Amino acid sequence: MRTIKGPGIFLAQFVGPNAPFDNLKSICDWAKGLGYKGVQLPTNDPHYIDIQKAAESQTYADEIKGIVNEAGLEITELSTHLQGQLVAVNPAYDQLFDAFAPEQYRNNPKARQEWAVQQLKYAAKASQNLGLNAHVTFSGALIWQTVYPWPQRPAGLVDTAFTELAKRWEPILNVFDEHGIDLCYEIHPGEDLHDGITYEMFLEKVNNHKRACLLYDPSHFVLQCLDYLEYIDIYHERIKMFHVKDAEFNPTGRQGVYGGYQNWVDRAGRFRSLGDGQVDFKAIFSKMAAYDFEGWAVLEWECALKHPEDGAREGAEFIKNHIIHVTDHAFDDFASAGGDEAYNRRLLGLE
C-alpha cells in the first residue's frame, strides 16, 4: 500500500480577476498558505496556462512547472472539462455550450468540435511535458436529453449514440496512450458517461482502451442515490484521479433527484463544503488506501451555502486529516512465530 498524495486543490472554482486569484503565481502562493501541496490546473484560461504552448514548448512547460514549484507546490493534473464537453454536443445544447469555446468557433458546431479535439491532443502532450501521468475531462453528451425517455427512445438510439461517442474519443485516447497519460472521465450528470453502466457501455465501444480511466467524485453519486463505496470496489483498477467533494440529498414530499427546477440552495440534492454534507469520507479514504490508489486527493470546492475561501481553508485540513498514512507492517507482527517452508509443512502434518 501507499499513502495518498495531498491535499491538492482544483483551481477552476477560484480563478478570477481579483488578487490573489488573477494569476498563476499568486493563486499558488494562496493555496500553499492554506496548507495545500498540489494544484490541479484548468486549461481554459491562457492567463494561467496556455495549453498549446505547454504542448509545443518544453521550455514554456518548464516555466509553468517552475512557477508552481517555486510556491512549494506540485501540479497534480491538468483539466479539460470544458473542452471535453465540446467533443460531443447534441444540437439541443449548441447555443448554451458555445460559451465554452473561443468566439471564432461559436455558431459553428463542426469547427467548435475540431477545436475541442485539438485541445485534448494538446493536453496529452502538455501533460507529458509537465511530467504528469493522468488528465481529467468530460465525455460530452449526445443523448443526455433522453435520460428520462419520454417520448420513448427509438430502438437503437442509445447504441448509435455510444458508437458515435466512441468514434470521437478513441483517436484522442490513442494520442493520450502515445504520451503515456491516463485520460480520466469525470462521471457526471449532464454527460453521457454519468454512472457505472454508461461508463461500461462506452468502455466496450472503445475496446476496453487502457487509457479510458476514471476520476472518482462521490458527490455526483450521492445526488443520484448510487452506492459510491461499492463503485470503488467495482472500478478501482480504472480510478486514477480523485476529487474530494461533499454533497447531501434530502428528499421531501415535494421534490427528489430531479430538483424541481430549483436553484442550488433549494434543491433536495446539493453540493456542500467538505464535512458539511453526507459523504462518508472515512470509508472512502480507507478503500482508496486498501486498493493502493497512487494519485492525489484533490479538493473540488462547490457549495450552495459557504463562501469559497472558507471552503478552501477548511478543505485543506479536512483532507489532511483523512489521508491515511499507511502502515509498513502488520499490526500483529510482534506475535509472529516466524517459520519457513519446512516448518509450515510440519505444522500441516505433511512431514
Short mmCIF file of C-alpha atoms in Angstrom, two decimals:
data_model
loop_
_atom_site.label_atom_id
_atom_site.label_comp_id
_atom_site.label_asym_id
_atom_site.label_seq_id
_atom_site.Cartn_x
_atom_site.Cartn_y
_atom_site.Cartn_z
CA MET A 1 0.00 0.00 0.00
CA ARG A 2 0.99 3.61 -0.42
CA THR A 3 -0.11 6.86 1.19
CA ILE A 4 -2.36 9.04 -0.97
CA LYS A 5 -0.78 12.33 -2.00
CA GLY A 6 -2.37 15.55 -0.86
CA PRO A 7 -4.06 17.72 -0.06
CA GLY A 8 -4.47 19.20 -3.54
CA ILE A 9 -6.93 21.79 -4.80
CA PHE A 10 -8.66 22.20 -8.16
CA LEU A 11 -8.29 25.88 -9.06
CA ALA A 12 -11.18 26.17 -11.54
CA GLN A 13 -13.67 27.48 -9.00
CA PHE A 14 -11.24 30.08 -7.66
CA VAL A 15 -9.66 31.78 -10.67
CA GLY A 16 -10.89 35.31 -11.20
CA PRO A 17 -9.95 38.94 -11.93
CA ASN A 18 -9.03 39.92 -8.38
CA ALA A 19 -5.86 39.20 -6.38
CA PRO A 20 -4.70 36.68 -5.36
CA PHE A 21 -6.72 34.72 -7.91
CA ASP A 22 -5.75 36.63 -11.05
CA ASN A 23 -2.51 34.86 -11.99
CA LEU A 24 -0.83 31.52 -11.50
CA LYS A 25 1.92 32.69 -9.15
CA SER A 26 -0.30 34.47 -6.66
CA ILE A 27 -3.02 31.81 -6.61
CA CYS A 28 -0.36 29.18 -5.94
CA ASP A 29 1.03 31.26 -3.07
CA TRP A 30 -2.52 31.49 -1.71
CA ALA A 31 -3.04 27.72 -1.97
CA LYS A 32 0.28 26.99 -0.29
CA GLY A 33 -0.63 29.34 2.54
CA LEU A 34 -3.73 27.27 3.22
CA GLY A 35 -1.72 24.08 3.53
CA TYR A 36 -2.15 22.56 0.07
CA LYS A 37 0.64 20.56 -1.51
CA GLY A 38 -0.66 20.37 -5.06
CA VAL A 39 -2.80 22.26 -7.58
CA GLN A 40 -4.93 20.88 -10.38
CA LEU A 41 -4.91 23.34 -13.25
CA PRO A 42 -7.82 24.18 -15.56
CA THR A 43 -6.67 24.86 -19.10
CA ASN A 44 -9.43 27.08 -20.50
CA ASP A 45 -7.75 30.34 -19.42
CA PRO A 46 -4.35 31.11 -21.03
CA HIS A 47 -3.59 33.59 -18.22
CA TYR A 48 -2.82 30.55 -16.06
CA ILE A 49 -1.58 28.07 -18.63
CA ASP A 50 -1.61 28.16 -22.43
CA ILE A 51 -2.26 24.53 -23.24
CA GLN A 52 -0.98 24.79 -26.82
CA LYS A 53 2.28 26.41 -25.73
CA ALA A 54 2.70 23.83 -22.97
CA ALA A 55 2.34 21.11 -25.62
CA GLU A 56 4.63 22.68 -28.20
CA SER A 57 7.32 24.14 -25.95
CA GLN A 58 9.15 22.19 -23.27
CA THR A 59 10.67 25.49 -22.15
CA TYR A 60 7.25 27.00 -21.53
CA ALA A 61 6.06 23.85 -19.74
CA ASP A 62 9.12 24.03 -17.52
CA GLU A 63 8.34 27.68 -16.75
CA ILE A 64 4.78 26.80 -15.68
CA LYS A 65 6.06 23.95 -13.56
CA GLY A 66 8.69 26.26 -12.10
CA ILE A 67 6.09 28.83 -11.01
CA VAL A 68 4.13 26.14 -9.20
CA ASN A 69 7.22 24.53 -7.66
CA GLU A 70 8.55 27.92 -6.51
CA ALA A 71 5.41 28.26 -4.38
CA GLY A 72 6.21 24.91 -2.78
CA LEU A 73 3.55 23.01 -4.73
CA GLU A 74 3.26 20.33 -7.38
CA ILE A 75 0.94 20.19 -10.37
CA THR A 76 -1.36 17.24 -9.70
CA GLU A 77 -3.03 17.08 -13.12
CA LEU A 78 -4.44 19.28 -15.88
CA SER A 79 -8.16 19.59 -16.63
CA THR A 80 -10.04 20.00 -19.93
CA HIS A 81 -13.59 19.73 -18.59
CA LEU A 82 -14.97 22.49 -20.82
CA GLN A 83 -13.11 21.38 -23.94
CA GLY A 84 -14.09 17.74 -23.41
CA GLN A 85 -17.73 18.79 -23.18
CA LEU A 86 -17.44 20.15 -26.72
CA VAL A 87 -16.20 16.88 -28.21
CA ALA A 88 -19.82 15.71 -28.23
CA VAL A 89 -22.73 18.17 -28.12
CA ASN A 90 -26.32 17.44 -29.03
CA PRO A 91 -27.78 20.26 -31.17
CA ALA A 92 -30.29 20.98 -28.39
CA TYR A 93 -27.39 22.41 -26.37
CA ASP A 94 -25.46 24.20 -29.12
CA GLN A 95 -26.17 27.74 -28.01
CA LEU A 96 -25.60 27.04 -24.33
CA PHE A 97 -22.26 25.32 -24.88
CA ASP A 98 -20.98 27.86 -27.39
CA ALA A 99 -19.83 29.88 -24.38
CA PHE A 100 -17.22 27.20 -23.67
CA ALA A 101 -15.39 27.90 -26.95
CA PRO A 102 -13.47 30.93 -28.23
CA GLU A 103 -15.67 33.40 -30.07
CA GLN A 104 -14.37 32.47 -33.53
CA TYR A 105 -15.76 28.93 -33.16
CA ARG A 106 -19.24 29.84 -32.00
CA ASN A 107 -22.29 29.19 -34.19
CA ASN A 108 -20.18 26.59 -36.00
CA PRO A 109 -20.54 23.18 -34.30
CA LYS A 110 -18.11 21.42 -36.66
CA ALA A 111 -15.33 23.95 -36.14
CA ARG A 112 -16.04 24.04 -32.41
CA GLN A 113 -15.70 20.26 -32.14
CA GLU A 114 -12.46 20.25 -34.15
CA TRP A 115 -11.05 22.91 -31.83
CA ALA A 116 -12.04 20.85 -28.78
CA VAL A 117 -10.44 17.67 -30.14
CA GLN A 118 -7.21 19.55 -30.79
CA GLN A 119 -7.30 20.96 -27.26
CA LEU A 120 -7.44 17.42 -25.87
CA LYS A 121 -4.50 16.39 -28.02
CA TYR A 122 -2.52 19.38 -26.77
CA ALA A 123 -3.42 18.37 -23.23
CA ALA A 124 -1.91 14.93 -23.73
CA LYS A 125 1.43 16.32 -24.84
CA ALA A 126 1.36 19.14 -22.29
CA SER A 127 0.77 16.60 -19.52
CA GLN A 128 3.79 14.63 -20.70
CA ASN A 129 5.92 17.78 -20.86
CA LEU A 130 4.90 18.59 -17.27
CA GLY A 131 5.80 15.11 -16.03
CA LEU A 132 2.21 14.13 -15.22
CA ASN A 133 0.54 10.74 -15.68
CA ALA A 134 -3.21 11.47 -15.60
CA HIS A 135 -5.63 14.03 -17.01
CA VAL A 136 -9.31 14.80 -16.36
CA THR A 137 -12.09 15.72 -18.79
CA PHE A 138 -15.80 15.38 -19.53
CA SER A 139 -17.15 12.96 -22.14
CA GLY A 140 -19.67 15.35 -23.62
CA ALA A 141 -23.20 14.23 -24.36
CA LEU A 142 -25.08 13.21 -27.50
CA ILE A 143 -28.04 11.57 -25.75
CA TRP A 144 -28.36 13.10 -22.28
CA GLN A 145 -31.58 14.88 -23.24
CA THR A 146 -33.25 11.44 -23.41
CA VAL A 147 -32.11 10.33 -19.94
CA TYR A 148 -35.78 10.11 -18.86
CA PRO A 149 -37.27 8.67 -22.05
CA TRP A 150 -40.48 10.44 -22.91
CA PRO A 151 -41.38 10.09 -25.66
CA GLN A 152 -39.99 6.59 -25.83
CA ARG A 153 -36.47 6.37 -27.23
CA PRO A 154 -36.40 4.90 -30.76
CA ALA A 155 -34.91 1.42 -30.96
CA GLY A 156 -31.13 1.54 -31.39
CA LEU A 157 -30.76 5.21 -30.43
CA VAL A 158 -28.56 4.54 -27.40
CA ASP A 159 -26.30 2.19 -29.34
CA THR A 160 -25.94 4.71 -32.17
CA ALA A 161 -25.07 7.48 -29.71
CA PHE A 162 -22.43 5.45 -27.88
CA THR A 163 -20.95 4.18 -31.14
CA GLU A 164 -20.52 7.79 -32.26
CA LEU A 165 -19.19 8.88 -28.86
CA ALA A 166 -16.55 6.16 -29.02
CA LYS A 167 -15.69 7.08 -32.61
CA ARG A 168 -14.92 10.62 -31.47
CA TRP A 169 -12.95 9.67 -28.39
CA GLU A 170 -10.92 6.65 -29.47
CA PRO A 171 -8.44 8.67 -31.59
CA ILE A 172 -8.00 11.04 -28.63
CA LEU A 173 -7.42 8.11 -26.29
CA ASN A 174 -4.77 6.83 -28.70
CA VAL A 175 -2.94 10.16 -28.50
CA PHE A 176 -3.01 10.02 -24.72
CA ASP A 177 -1.62 6.49 -24.93
CA GLU A 178 1.21 7.67 -27.17
CA HIS A 179 2.19 10.17 -24.48
CA GLY A 180 1.75 7.77 -21.54
CA ILE A 181 -1.17 9.62 -19.94
CA ASP A 182 -4.36 8.14 -18.48
CA LEU A 183 -7.44 10.06 -19.67
CA CYS A 184 -9.86 10.18 -16.75
CA TYR A 185 -13.53 10.88 -17.37
CA GLU A 186 -15.34 12.63 -14.56
CA ILE A 187 -18.55 10.65 -14.31
CA HIS A 188 -21.12 13.41 -14.04
CA PRO A 189 -24.81 14.11 -14.66
CA GLY A 190 -25.17 16.05 -17.89
CA GLU A 191 -22.58 13.82 -19.57
CA ASP A 192 -23.31 10.64 -21.46
CA LEU A 193 -20.90 9.00 -19.01
CA HIS A 194 -22.82 9.70 -15.80
CA ASP A 195 -22.75 6.38 -13.91
CA GLY A 196 -21.10 2.97 -13.95
CA ILE A 197 -23.39 1.44 -16.56
CA THR A 198 -22.82 4.24 -19.07
CA TYR A 199 -19.07 4.07 -18.47
CA GLU A 200 -19.13 0.31 -19.16
CA MET A 201 -21.13 0.86 -22.35
CA PHE A 202 -18.53 3.37 -23.52
CA LEU A 203 -15.62 1.17 -22.47
CA GLU A 204 -16.97 -1.69 -24.56
CA LYS A 205 -17.24 0.61 -27.58
CA VAL A 206 -13.59 1.73 -27.26
CA ASN A 207 -12.45 -1.89 -26.94
CA ASN A 208 -11.60 -1.54 -23.24
CA HIS A 209 -8.97 1.06 -24.10
CA LYS A 210 -6.40 1.02 -21.32
CA ARG A 211 -6.31 4.83 -21.16
CA ALA A 212 -10.10 5.24 -20.75
CA CYS A 213 -9.93 5.73 -17.00
CA LEU A 214 -11.94 7.42 -14.26
CA LEU A 215 -11.92 10.39 -11.93
CA TYR A 216 -13.76 9.43 -8.75
CA ASP A 217 -16.05 12.08 -7.24
CA PRO A 218 -18.57 10.76 -4.71
CA SER A 219 -20.68 13.93 -4.66
CA HIS A 220 -22.25 13.15 -8.03
CA PHE A 221 -23.25 9.71 -6.82
CA VAL A 222 -24.92 11.00 -3.65
CA LEU A 223 -27.19 13.12 -5.87
CA GLN A 224 -28.00 10.04 -7.99
CA CYS A 225 -28.56 7.73 -4.99
CA LEU A 226 -25.76 5.49 -6.30
CA ASP A 227 -23.63 3.38 -3.93
CA TYR A 228 -20.40 5.37 -4.06
CA LEU A 229 -18.47 2.89 -1.90
CA GLU A 230 -19.28 -0.19 -3.97
CA TYR A 231 -18.37 1.90 -7.02
CA ILE A 232 -14.77 1.92 -5.75
CA ASP A 233 -14.86 -1.86 -5.31
CA ILE A 234 -16.06 -2.28 -8.90
CA TYR A 235 -13.89 0.26 -10.70
CA HIS A 236 -10.81 0.75 -8.52
CA GLU A 237 -8.48 -0.55 -11.23
CA ARG A 238 -9.65 2.26 -13.53
CA ILE A 239 -9.77 5.05 -10.92
CA LYS A 240 -6.68 7.20 -11.47
CA MET A 241 -7.89 10.54 -10.07
CA PHE A 242 -9.89 11.62 -7.02
CA HIS A 243 -11.95 14.75 -6.39
CA VAL A 244 -12.79 15.18 -2.72
CA LYS A 245 -16.21 16.85 -2.83
CA ASP A 246 -19.12 16.62 -0.43
CA ALA A 247 -22.88 16.59 -1.08
CA GLU A 248 -26.20 15.94 0.57
CA PHE A 249 -29.52 14.52 -0.58
CA ASN A 250 -32.61 15.33 1.46
CA PRO A 251 -35.74 14.35 -0.48
CA THR A 252 -39.10 15.65 0.63
CA GLY A 253 -42.73 15.12 -0.27
CA ARG A 254 -42.30 17.85 -2.86
CA GLN A 255 -39.04 17.03 -4.66
CA GLY A 256 -36.39 14.39 -5.14
CA VAL A 257 -33.50 13.64 -7.51
CA TYR A 258 -34.64 16.00 -10.27
CA GLY A 259 -34.80 19.05 -8.03
CA GLY A 260 -37.98 20.65 -9.31
CA TYR A 261 -36.08 23.25 -11.41
CA GLN A 262 -34.99 24.94 -8.19
CA ASN A 263 -31.70 26.78 -7.66
CA TRP A 264 -28.91 25.04 -5.78
CA VAL A 265 -29.91 26.31 -2.34
CA ASP A 266 -33.44 24.92 -2.68
CA ARG A 267 -32.66 21.55 -4.22
CA ALA A 268 -33.07 18.27 -2.37
CA GLY A 269 -29.63 17.32 -3.69
CA ARG A 270 -26.88 19.91 -3.43
CA PHE A 271 -23.10 20.13 -3.19
CA ARG A 272 -21.58 21.13 0.13
CA SER A 273 -18.19 22.11 1.52
CA LEU A 274 -16.15 19.28 2.96
CA GLY A 275 -17.57 17.98 6.21
CA ASP A 276 -20.93 19.75 5.76
CA GLY A 277 -22.54 17.04 3.63
CA GLN A 278 -23.33 13.34 3.91
CA VAL A 279 -20.38 11.64 2.19
CA ASP A 280 -18.60 9.04 4.32
CA PHE A 281 -15.05 10.12 3.60
CA LYS A 282 -13.53 7.89 6.30
CA ALA A 283 -14.80 4.87 4.39
CA ILE A 284 -13.70 6.31 1.04
CA PHE A 285 -10.15 7.07 2.14
CA SER A 286 -9.94 3.61 3.72
CA LYS A 287 -10.96 1.95 0.46
CA MET A 288 -8.59 4.09 -1.58
CA ALA A 289 -5.72 3.14 0.73
CA ALA A 290 -6.64 -0.55 0.66
CA TYR A 291 -6.76 -0.52 -3.15
CA ASP A 292 -3.36 1.21 -3.29
CA PHE A 293 -4.57 4.37 -5.05
CA GLU A 294 -1.43 6.17 -6.18
CA GLY A 295 -2.83 9.57 -7.09
CA TRP A 296 -3.79 12.81 -5.37
CA ALA A 297 -6.69 13.68 -3.09
CA VAL A 298 -7.83 16.97 -4.66
CA LEU A 299 -10.46 19.30 -3.27
CA GLU A 300 -13.09 20.37 -5.76
CA TRP A 301 -14.96 23.06 -3.89
CA GLU A 302 -18.62 23.62 -4.73
CA CYS A 303 -21.16 24.63 -2.11
CA ALA A 304 -24.60 26.22 -2.20
CA LEU A 305 -24.06 28.00 1.12
CA LYS A 306 -20.46 28.55 2.23
CA HIS A 307 -18.00 31.16 0.93
CA PRO A 308 -15.38 29.57 -1.35
CA GLU A 309 -12.39 30.86 0.59
CA ASP A 310 -13.78 29.37 3.80
CA GLY A 311 -14.41 26.10 1.99
CA ALA A 312 -10.85 26.08 0.65
CA ARG A 313 -9.32 26.82 4.04
CA GLU A 314 -11.33 24.15 5.82
CA GLY A 315 -10.86 21.70 2.96
CA ALA A 316 -7.08 21.57 3.25
CA GLU A 317 -7.23 20.49 6.88
CA PHE A 318 -10.14 18.11 6.19
CA ILE A 319 -8.23 16.23 3.50
CA LYS A 320 -5.02 16.21 5.54
CA ASN A 321 -6.89 14.64 8.45
CA HIS A 322 -8.49 11.98 6.25
CA ILE A 323 -5.39 10.84 4.36
CA ILE A 324 -4.31 7.54 5.87
CA HIS A 325 -0.58 7.22 6.46
CA VAL A 326 -0.46 3.55 5.53
CA THR A 327 1.35 1.07 7.71
CA ASP A 328 4.52 -0.66 6.54
CA HIS A 329 3.96 -3.77 8.65
CA ALA A 330 1.14 -5.87 10.07
CA PHE A 331 -0.14 -4.78 13.50
CA ASP A 332 0.35 -8.29 14.91
CA ASP A 333 3.91 -8.79 13.66
CA PHE A 334 5.06 -8.66 17.28
CA ALA A 335 3.46 -12.08 17.79
CA SER A 336 4.89 -13.68 14.65
CA ALA A 337 6.04 -17.28 15.03
CA GLY A 338 8.40 -16.95 12.07
CA GLY A 339 8.89 -20.12 10.07
CA ASP A 340 9.98 -21.43 6.71
CA GLU A 341 8.63 -23.97 4.24
CA ALA A 342 9.79 -26.95 6.25
CA TYR A 343 8.26 -25.50 9.43
CA ASN A 344 4.98 -24.83 7.63
CA ARG A 345 4.84 -28.39 6.32
CA ARG A 346 5.38 -29.79 9.81
CA LEU A 347 2.55 -27.62 11.16
CA LEU A 348 0.24 -29.04 8.49
CA GLY A 349 1.28 -32.61 9.27
CA LEU A 350 2.80 -33.06 5.83
CA GLU A 351 6.13 -34.25 7.20
#
